[in-house]
CSV table of C-alpha atoms (C1' of nucleotides) in Angstrom, one decimal:
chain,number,residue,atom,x,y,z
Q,725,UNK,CA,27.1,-36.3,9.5
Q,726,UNK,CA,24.6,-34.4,8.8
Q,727,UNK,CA,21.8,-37.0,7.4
Q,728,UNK,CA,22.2,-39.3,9.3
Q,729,UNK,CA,19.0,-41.5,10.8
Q,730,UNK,CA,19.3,-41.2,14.5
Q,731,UNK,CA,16.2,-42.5,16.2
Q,732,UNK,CA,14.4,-39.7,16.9
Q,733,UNK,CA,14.0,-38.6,13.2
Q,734,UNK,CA,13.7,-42.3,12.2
Q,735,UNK,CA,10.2,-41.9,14.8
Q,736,UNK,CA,9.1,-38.6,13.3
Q,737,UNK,CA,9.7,-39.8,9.5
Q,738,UNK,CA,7.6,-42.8,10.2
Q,739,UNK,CA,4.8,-40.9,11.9
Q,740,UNK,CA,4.7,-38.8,8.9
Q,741,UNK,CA,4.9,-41.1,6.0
Q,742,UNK,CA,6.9,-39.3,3.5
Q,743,UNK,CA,9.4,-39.7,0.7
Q,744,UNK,CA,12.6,-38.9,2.4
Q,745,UNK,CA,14.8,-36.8,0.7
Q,746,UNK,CA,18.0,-35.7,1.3
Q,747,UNK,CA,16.6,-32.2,1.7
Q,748,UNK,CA,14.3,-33.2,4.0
Q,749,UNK,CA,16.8,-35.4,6.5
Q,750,UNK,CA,19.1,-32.2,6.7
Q,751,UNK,CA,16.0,-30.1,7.7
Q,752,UNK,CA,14.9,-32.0,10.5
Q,753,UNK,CA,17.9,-33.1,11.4
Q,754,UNK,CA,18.7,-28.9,11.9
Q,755,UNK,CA,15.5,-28.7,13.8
Q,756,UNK,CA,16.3,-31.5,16.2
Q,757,UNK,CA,19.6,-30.1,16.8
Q,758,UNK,CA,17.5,-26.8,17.9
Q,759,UNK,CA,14.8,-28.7,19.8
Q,760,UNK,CA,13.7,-25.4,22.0
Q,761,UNK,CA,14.9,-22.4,19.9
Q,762,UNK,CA,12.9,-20.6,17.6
Q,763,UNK,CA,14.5,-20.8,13.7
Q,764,UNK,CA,13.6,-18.4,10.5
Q,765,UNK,CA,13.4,-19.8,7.4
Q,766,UNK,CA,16.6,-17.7,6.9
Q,767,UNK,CA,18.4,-18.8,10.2
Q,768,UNK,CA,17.8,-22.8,8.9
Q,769,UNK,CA,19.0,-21.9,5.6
Q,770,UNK,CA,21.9,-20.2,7.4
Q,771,UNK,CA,22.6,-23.4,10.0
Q,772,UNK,CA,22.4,-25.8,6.7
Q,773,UNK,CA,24.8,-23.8,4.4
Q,774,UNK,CA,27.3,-23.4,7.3
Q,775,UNK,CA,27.5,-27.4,7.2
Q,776,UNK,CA,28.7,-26.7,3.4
Q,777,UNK,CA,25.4,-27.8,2.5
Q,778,UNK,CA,23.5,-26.0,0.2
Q,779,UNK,CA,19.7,-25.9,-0.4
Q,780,UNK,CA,17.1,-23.7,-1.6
Q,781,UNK,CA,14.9,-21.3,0.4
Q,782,UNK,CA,11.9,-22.4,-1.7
Q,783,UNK,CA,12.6,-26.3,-0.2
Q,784,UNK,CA,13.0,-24.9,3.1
Q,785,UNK,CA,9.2,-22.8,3.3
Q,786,UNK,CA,7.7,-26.4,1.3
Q,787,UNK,CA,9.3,-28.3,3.8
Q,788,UNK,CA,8.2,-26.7,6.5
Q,789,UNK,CA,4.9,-26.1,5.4
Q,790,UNK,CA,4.4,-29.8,5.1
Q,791,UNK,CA,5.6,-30.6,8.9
Q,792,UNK,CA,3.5,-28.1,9.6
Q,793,UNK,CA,0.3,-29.3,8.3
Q,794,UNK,CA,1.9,-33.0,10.1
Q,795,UNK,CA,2.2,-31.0,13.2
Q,796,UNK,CA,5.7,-31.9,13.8
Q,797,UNK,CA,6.4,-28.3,13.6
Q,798,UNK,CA,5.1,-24.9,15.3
Q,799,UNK,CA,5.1,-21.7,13.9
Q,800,UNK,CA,5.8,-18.7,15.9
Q,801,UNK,CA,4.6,-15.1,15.2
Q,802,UNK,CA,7.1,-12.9,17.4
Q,803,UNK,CA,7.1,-8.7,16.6
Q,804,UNK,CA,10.0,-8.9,14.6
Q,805,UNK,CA,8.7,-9.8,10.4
Q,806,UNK,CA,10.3,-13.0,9.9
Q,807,UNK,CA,8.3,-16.3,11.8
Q,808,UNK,CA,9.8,-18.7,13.6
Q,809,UNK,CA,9.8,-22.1,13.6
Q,810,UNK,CA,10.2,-25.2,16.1
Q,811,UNK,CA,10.3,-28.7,16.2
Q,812,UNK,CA,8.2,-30.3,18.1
Q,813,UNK,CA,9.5,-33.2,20.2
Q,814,UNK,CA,7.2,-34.6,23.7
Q,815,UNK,CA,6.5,-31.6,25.1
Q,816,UNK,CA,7.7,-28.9,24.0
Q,817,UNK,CA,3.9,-28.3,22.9
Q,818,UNK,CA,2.0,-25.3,24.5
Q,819,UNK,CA,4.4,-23.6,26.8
Q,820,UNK,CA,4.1,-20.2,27.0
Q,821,UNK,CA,6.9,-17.3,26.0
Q,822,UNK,CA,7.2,-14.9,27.9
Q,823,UNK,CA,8.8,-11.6,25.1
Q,824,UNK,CA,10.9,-8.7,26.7
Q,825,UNK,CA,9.4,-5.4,25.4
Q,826,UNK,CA,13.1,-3.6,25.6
Q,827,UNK,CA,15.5,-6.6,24.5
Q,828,UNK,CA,13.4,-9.0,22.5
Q,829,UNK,CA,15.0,-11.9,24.5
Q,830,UNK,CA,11.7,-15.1,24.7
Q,831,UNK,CA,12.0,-17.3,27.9
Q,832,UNK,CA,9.7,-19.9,28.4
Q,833,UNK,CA,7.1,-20.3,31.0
Q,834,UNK,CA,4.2,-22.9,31.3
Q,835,UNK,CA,1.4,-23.8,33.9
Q,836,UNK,CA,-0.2,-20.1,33.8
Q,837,UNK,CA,-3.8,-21.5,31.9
Q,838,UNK,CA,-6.5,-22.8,34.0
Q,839,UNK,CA,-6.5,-26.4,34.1
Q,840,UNK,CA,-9.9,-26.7,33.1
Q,841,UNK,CA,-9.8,-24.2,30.0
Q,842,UNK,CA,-10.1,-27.5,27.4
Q,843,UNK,CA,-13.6,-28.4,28.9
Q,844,UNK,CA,-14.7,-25.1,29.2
Q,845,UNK,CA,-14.1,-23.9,25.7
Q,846,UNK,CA,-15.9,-27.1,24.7
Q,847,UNK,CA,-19.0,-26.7,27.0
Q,848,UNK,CA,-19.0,-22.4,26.8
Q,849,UNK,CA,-18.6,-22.1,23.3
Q,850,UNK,CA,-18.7,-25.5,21.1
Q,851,UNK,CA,-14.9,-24.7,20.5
Q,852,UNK,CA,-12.6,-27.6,20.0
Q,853,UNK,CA,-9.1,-26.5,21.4
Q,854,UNK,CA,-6.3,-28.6,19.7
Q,855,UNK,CA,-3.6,-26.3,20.7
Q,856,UNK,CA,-3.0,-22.6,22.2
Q,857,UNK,CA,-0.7,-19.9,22.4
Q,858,UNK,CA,0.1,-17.7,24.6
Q,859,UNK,CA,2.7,-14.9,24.5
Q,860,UNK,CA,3.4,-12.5,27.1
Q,861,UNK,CA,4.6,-9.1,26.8
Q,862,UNK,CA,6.6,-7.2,29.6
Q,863,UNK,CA,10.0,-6.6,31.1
Q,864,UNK,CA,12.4,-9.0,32.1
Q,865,UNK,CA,14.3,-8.8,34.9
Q,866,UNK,CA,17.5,-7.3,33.5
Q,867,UNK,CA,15.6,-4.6,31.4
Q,868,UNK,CA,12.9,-3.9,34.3
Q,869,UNK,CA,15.0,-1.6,36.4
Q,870,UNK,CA,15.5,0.9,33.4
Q,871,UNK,CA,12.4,0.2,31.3
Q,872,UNK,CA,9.6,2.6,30.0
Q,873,UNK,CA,7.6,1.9,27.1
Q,874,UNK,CA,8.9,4.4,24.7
E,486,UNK,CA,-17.9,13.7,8.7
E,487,UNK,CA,-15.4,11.5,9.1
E,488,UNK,CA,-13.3,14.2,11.1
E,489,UNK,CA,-15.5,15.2,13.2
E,490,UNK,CA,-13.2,15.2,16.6
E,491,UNK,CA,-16.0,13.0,18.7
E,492,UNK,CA,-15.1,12.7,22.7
E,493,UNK,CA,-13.2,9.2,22.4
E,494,UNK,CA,-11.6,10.5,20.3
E,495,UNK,CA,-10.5,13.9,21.9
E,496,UNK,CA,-9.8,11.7,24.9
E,497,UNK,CA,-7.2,9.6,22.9
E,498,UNK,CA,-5.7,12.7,21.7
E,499,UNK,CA,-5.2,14.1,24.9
E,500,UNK,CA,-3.5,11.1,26.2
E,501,UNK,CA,-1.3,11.0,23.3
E,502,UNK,CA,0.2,14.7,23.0
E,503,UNK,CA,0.2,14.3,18.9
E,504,UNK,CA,0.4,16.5,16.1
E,505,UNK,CA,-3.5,16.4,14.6
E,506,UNK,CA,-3.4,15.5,11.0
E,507,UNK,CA,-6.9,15.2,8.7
E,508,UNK,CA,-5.1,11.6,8.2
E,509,UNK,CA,-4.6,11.0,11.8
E,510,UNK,CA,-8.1,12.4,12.2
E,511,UNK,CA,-9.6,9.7,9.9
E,512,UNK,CA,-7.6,7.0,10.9
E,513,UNK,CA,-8.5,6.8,14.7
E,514,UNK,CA,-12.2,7.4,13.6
E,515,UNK,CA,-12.1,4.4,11.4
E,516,UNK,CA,-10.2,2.5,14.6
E,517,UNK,CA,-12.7,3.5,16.5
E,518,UNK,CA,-15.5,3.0,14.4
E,519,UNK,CA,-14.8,-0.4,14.2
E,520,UNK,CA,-13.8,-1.4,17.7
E,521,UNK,CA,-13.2,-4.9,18.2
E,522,UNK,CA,-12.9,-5.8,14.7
E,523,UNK,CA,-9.2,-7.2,13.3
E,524,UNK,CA,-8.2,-4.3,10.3
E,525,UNK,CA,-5.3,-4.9,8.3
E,526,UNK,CA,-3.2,-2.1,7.3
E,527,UNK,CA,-4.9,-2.4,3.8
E,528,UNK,CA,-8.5,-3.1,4.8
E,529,UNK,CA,-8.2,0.5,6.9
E,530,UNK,CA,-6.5,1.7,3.8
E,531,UNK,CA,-10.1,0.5,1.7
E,532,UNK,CA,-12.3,2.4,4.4
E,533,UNK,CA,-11.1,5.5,4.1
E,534,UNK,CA,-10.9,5.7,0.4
E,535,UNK,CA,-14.6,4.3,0.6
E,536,UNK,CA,-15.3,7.7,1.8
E,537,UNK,CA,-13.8,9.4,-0.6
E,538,UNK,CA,-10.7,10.2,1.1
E,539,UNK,CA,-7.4,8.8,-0.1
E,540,UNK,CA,-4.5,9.2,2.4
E,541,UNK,CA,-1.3,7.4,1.2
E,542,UNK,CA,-0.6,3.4,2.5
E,543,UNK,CA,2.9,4.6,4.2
E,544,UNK,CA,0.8,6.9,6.2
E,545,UNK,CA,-1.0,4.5,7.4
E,546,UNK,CA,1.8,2.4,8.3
E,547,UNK,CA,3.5,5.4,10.3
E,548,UNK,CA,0.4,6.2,12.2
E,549,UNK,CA,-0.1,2.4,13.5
E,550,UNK,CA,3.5,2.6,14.7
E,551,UNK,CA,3.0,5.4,16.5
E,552,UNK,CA,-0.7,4.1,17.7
E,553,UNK,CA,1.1,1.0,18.8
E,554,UNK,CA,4.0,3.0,20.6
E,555,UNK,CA,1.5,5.1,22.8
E,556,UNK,CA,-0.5,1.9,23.7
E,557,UNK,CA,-3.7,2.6,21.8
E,558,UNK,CA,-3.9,0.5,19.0
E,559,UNK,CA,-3.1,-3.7,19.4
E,560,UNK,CA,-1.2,-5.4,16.7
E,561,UNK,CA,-2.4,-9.3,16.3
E,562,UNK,CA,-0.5,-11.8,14.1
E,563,UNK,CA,-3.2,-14.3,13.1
E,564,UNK,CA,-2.0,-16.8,10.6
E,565,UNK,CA,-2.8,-15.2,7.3
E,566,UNK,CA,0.3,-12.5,5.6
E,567,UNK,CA,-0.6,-9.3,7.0
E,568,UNK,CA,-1.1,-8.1,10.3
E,569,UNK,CA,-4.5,-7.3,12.3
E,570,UNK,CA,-4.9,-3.8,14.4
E,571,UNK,CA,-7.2,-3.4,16.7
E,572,UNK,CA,-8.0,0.1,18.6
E,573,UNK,CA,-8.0,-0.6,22.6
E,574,UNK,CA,-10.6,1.5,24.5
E,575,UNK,CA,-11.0,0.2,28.0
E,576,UNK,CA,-11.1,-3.2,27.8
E,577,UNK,CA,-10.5,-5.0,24.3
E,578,UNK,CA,-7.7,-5.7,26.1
E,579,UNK,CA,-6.5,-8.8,27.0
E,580,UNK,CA,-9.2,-11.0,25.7
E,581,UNK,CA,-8.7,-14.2,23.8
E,582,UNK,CA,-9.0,-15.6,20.6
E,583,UNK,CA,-10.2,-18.4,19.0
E,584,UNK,CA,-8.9,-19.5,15.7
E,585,UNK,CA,-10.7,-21.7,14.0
E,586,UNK,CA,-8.0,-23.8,11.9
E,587,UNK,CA,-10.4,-24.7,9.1
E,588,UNK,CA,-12.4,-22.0,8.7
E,589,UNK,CA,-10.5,-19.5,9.8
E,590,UNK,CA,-13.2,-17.7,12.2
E,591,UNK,CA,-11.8,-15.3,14.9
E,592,UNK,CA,-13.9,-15.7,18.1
E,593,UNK,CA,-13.3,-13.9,21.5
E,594,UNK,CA,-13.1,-15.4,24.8
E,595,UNK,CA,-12.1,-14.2,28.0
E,596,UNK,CA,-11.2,-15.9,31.6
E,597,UNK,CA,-9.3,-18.6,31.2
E,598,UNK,CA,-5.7,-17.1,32.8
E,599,UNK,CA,-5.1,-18.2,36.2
E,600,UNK,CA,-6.0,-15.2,38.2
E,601,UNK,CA,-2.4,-14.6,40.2
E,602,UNK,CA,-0.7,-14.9,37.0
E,603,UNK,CA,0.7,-11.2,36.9
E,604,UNK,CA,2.2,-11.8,40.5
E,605,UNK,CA,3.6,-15.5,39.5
E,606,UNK,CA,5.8,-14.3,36.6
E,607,UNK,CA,7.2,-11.5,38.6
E,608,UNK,CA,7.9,-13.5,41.2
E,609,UNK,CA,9.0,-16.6,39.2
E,610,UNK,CA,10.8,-14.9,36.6
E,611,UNK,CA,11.3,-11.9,37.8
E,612,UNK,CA,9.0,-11.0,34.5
E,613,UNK,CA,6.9,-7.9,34.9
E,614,UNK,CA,3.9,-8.2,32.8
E,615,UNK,CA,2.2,-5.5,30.5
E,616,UNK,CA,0.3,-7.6,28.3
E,617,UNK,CA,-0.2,-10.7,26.9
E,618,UNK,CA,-2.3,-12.4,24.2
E,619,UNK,CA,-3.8,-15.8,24.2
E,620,UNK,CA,-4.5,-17.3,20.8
E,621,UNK,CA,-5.9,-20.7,20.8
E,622,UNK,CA,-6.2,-23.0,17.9
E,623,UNK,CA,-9.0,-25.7,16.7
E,624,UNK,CA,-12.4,-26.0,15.5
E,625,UNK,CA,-15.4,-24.2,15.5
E,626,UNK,CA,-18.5,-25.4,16.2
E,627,UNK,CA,-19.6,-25.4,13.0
E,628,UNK,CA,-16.4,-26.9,11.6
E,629,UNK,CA,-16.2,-29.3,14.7
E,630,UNK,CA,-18.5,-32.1,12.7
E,631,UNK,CA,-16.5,-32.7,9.5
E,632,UNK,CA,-12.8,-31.3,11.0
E,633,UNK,CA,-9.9,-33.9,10.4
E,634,UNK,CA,-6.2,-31.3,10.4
E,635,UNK,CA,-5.5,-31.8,6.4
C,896,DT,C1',8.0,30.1,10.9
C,897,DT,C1',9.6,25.6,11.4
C,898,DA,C1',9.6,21.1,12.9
C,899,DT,C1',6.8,17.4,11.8
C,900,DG,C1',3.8,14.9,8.8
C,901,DT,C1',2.4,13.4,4.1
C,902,DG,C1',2.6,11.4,-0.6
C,903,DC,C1',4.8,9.1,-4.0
C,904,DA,C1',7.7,5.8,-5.8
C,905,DA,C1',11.3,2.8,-5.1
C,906,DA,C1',13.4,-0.6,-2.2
C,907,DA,C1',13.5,-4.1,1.2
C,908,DT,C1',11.7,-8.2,3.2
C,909,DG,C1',9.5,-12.5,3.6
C,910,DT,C1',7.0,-15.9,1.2
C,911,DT,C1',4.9,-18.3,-2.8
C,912,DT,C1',4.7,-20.1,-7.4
C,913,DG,C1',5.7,-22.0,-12.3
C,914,DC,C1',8.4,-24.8,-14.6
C,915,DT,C1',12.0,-28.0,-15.7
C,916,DC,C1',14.9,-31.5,-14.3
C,917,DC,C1',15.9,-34.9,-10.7
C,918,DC,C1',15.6,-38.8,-7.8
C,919,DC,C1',13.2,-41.8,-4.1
C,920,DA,C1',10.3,-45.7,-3.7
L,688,DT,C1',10.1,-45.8,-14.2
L,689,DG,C1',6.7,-42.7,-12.7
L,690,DG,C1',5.2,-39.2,-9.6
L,691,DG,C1',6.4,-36.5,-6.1
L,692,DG,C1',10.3,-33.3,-4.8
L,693,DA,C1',14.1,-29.8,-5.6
L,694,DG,C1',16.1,-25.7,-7.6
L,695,DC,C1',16.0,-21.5,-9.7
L,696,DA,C1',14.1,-17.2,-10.8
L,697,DA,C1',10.3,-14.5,-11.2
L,698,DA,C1',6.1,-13.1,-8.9
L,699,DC,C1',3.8,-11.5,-5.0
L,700,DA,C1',2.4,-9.3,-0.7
L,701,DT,C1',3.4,-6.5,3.0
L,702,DT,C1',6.0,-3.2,5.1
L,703,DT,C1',9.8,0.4,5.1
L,704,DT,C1',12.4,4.3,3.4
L,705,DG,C1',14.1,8.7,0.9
L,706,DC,C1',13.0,12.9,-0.5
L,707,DA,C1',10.4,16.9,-1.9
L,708,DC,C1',6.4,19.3,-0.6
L,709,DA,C1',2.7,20.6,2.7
L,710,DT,C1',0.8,21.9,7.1
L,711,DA,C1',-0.3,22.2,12.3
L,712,DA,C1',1.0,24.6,16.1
DNA sequence: TTATGTGCAAAATGTTTGCTCCCCA
DNA sequence: TGGGGAGCAAACATTTTGCACATAA
């Protein structure tokens, strides 16, 4: 069921300190269920009311705005208007997407930075990374053959 | 003037095989008059009526999208609402930004990819690269001192 | 001349906010 | 039981669209 405790959110909750709410369980318990996929504010709506669970829109942007700011959660900015959200569990924490020009599909990728690029930042321009992002536009392999940027 | 058709700007044209508007005219002059800089749709919107030109807000809109189709303008999605265009003369592409998270200072940056990156995706992924962007978040120098993530 | 671009206003979209009532700690 | 949280609807900001008119080629 749905709000149940399971360990994982029972860790998270802790780490946050927050009044737990019934609201709040469901969310995060539909984020760990999508650990790795990128969710709308719409598309959690969407995965909580299919459970026959009903909550509003405005609870869904405050609640993710607060695991936000308790960096539980990353917020995507893709092409397409609405932005995407993930939970974020070990390390799924800076990978890289790579974003098909032609399809839209987002497949992951990691290892492309420089190892050192932390220090450097630091030293080169008194800039203290906490966290990066980098998306990658192109062609994926299926939509290579026929592509040209229209 | 502000429509006076300057070399870059001829040279853009050229590339782009376009209809030339007195909008599109003032458009990619205030682009290009501010290379490098992050314009929201609205802030270009504000230049040009500065100048004592109005052009209407959907124009504006359609000329971006087909900036951004031909290649010559950049969109960037920082955190805040609306979107940031940028116009792309040789190389404003590809650089890097730097976000600070509390004061919200955009810095560039460039380098920090692993060289055979382009090659690695294609052959890893079968990914063919165009572009990429690389936004990474933290604090400024200036920030650095008193920054705790609220 | 005529296909294409423009302006305006209205609509669509995504997100935020005010306020009242509710419920966790 | 008190203060933070939820729901609802309205507000907001940004972007898109339909249509009549204007204009570059």
């Amino acid at each position: 069921m749905s709000t149940e405790v399971n360990p994982i959110m029972n860790n998270l909750i802790e780490k946050m300190d927050i009044r737990l709410t019934y609201q709040r369980k469901i969310i995060l318990n539909t984020l760990i269920e999508n650990v790795g996929k990128h969710l709308s504010a719409n598309e959690i709506y969407t995965l909580i009311k299919d459970k026959e669970n009903i909550i509003g829109m405005a609870t869904i942007y405050r609640t993710i705005d607060m695991l936000l700011k308790k960096g539980v959660v990353i917020k995507h900015d893709f092409g397409d208007s609405a932005a995407k959200y993930e939970i974020e569990i070990e390390n799924t924490r800076n990978h890289h997407h790579l974003i098909c020009k032609k399809c839209g599909k987002v497949i992951e990728a990691s290892g492309l930075i420089k190892d050192d690029f932390y220090e450097r930042l630091l030293e080169e321009k008194g800039f203290q990374c906490t966290d990066y992002k980098l998306k990658i536009f192109g062609y994926c392999d299926k939509c290579r053959v026929s592509a040209k940027a229209n």
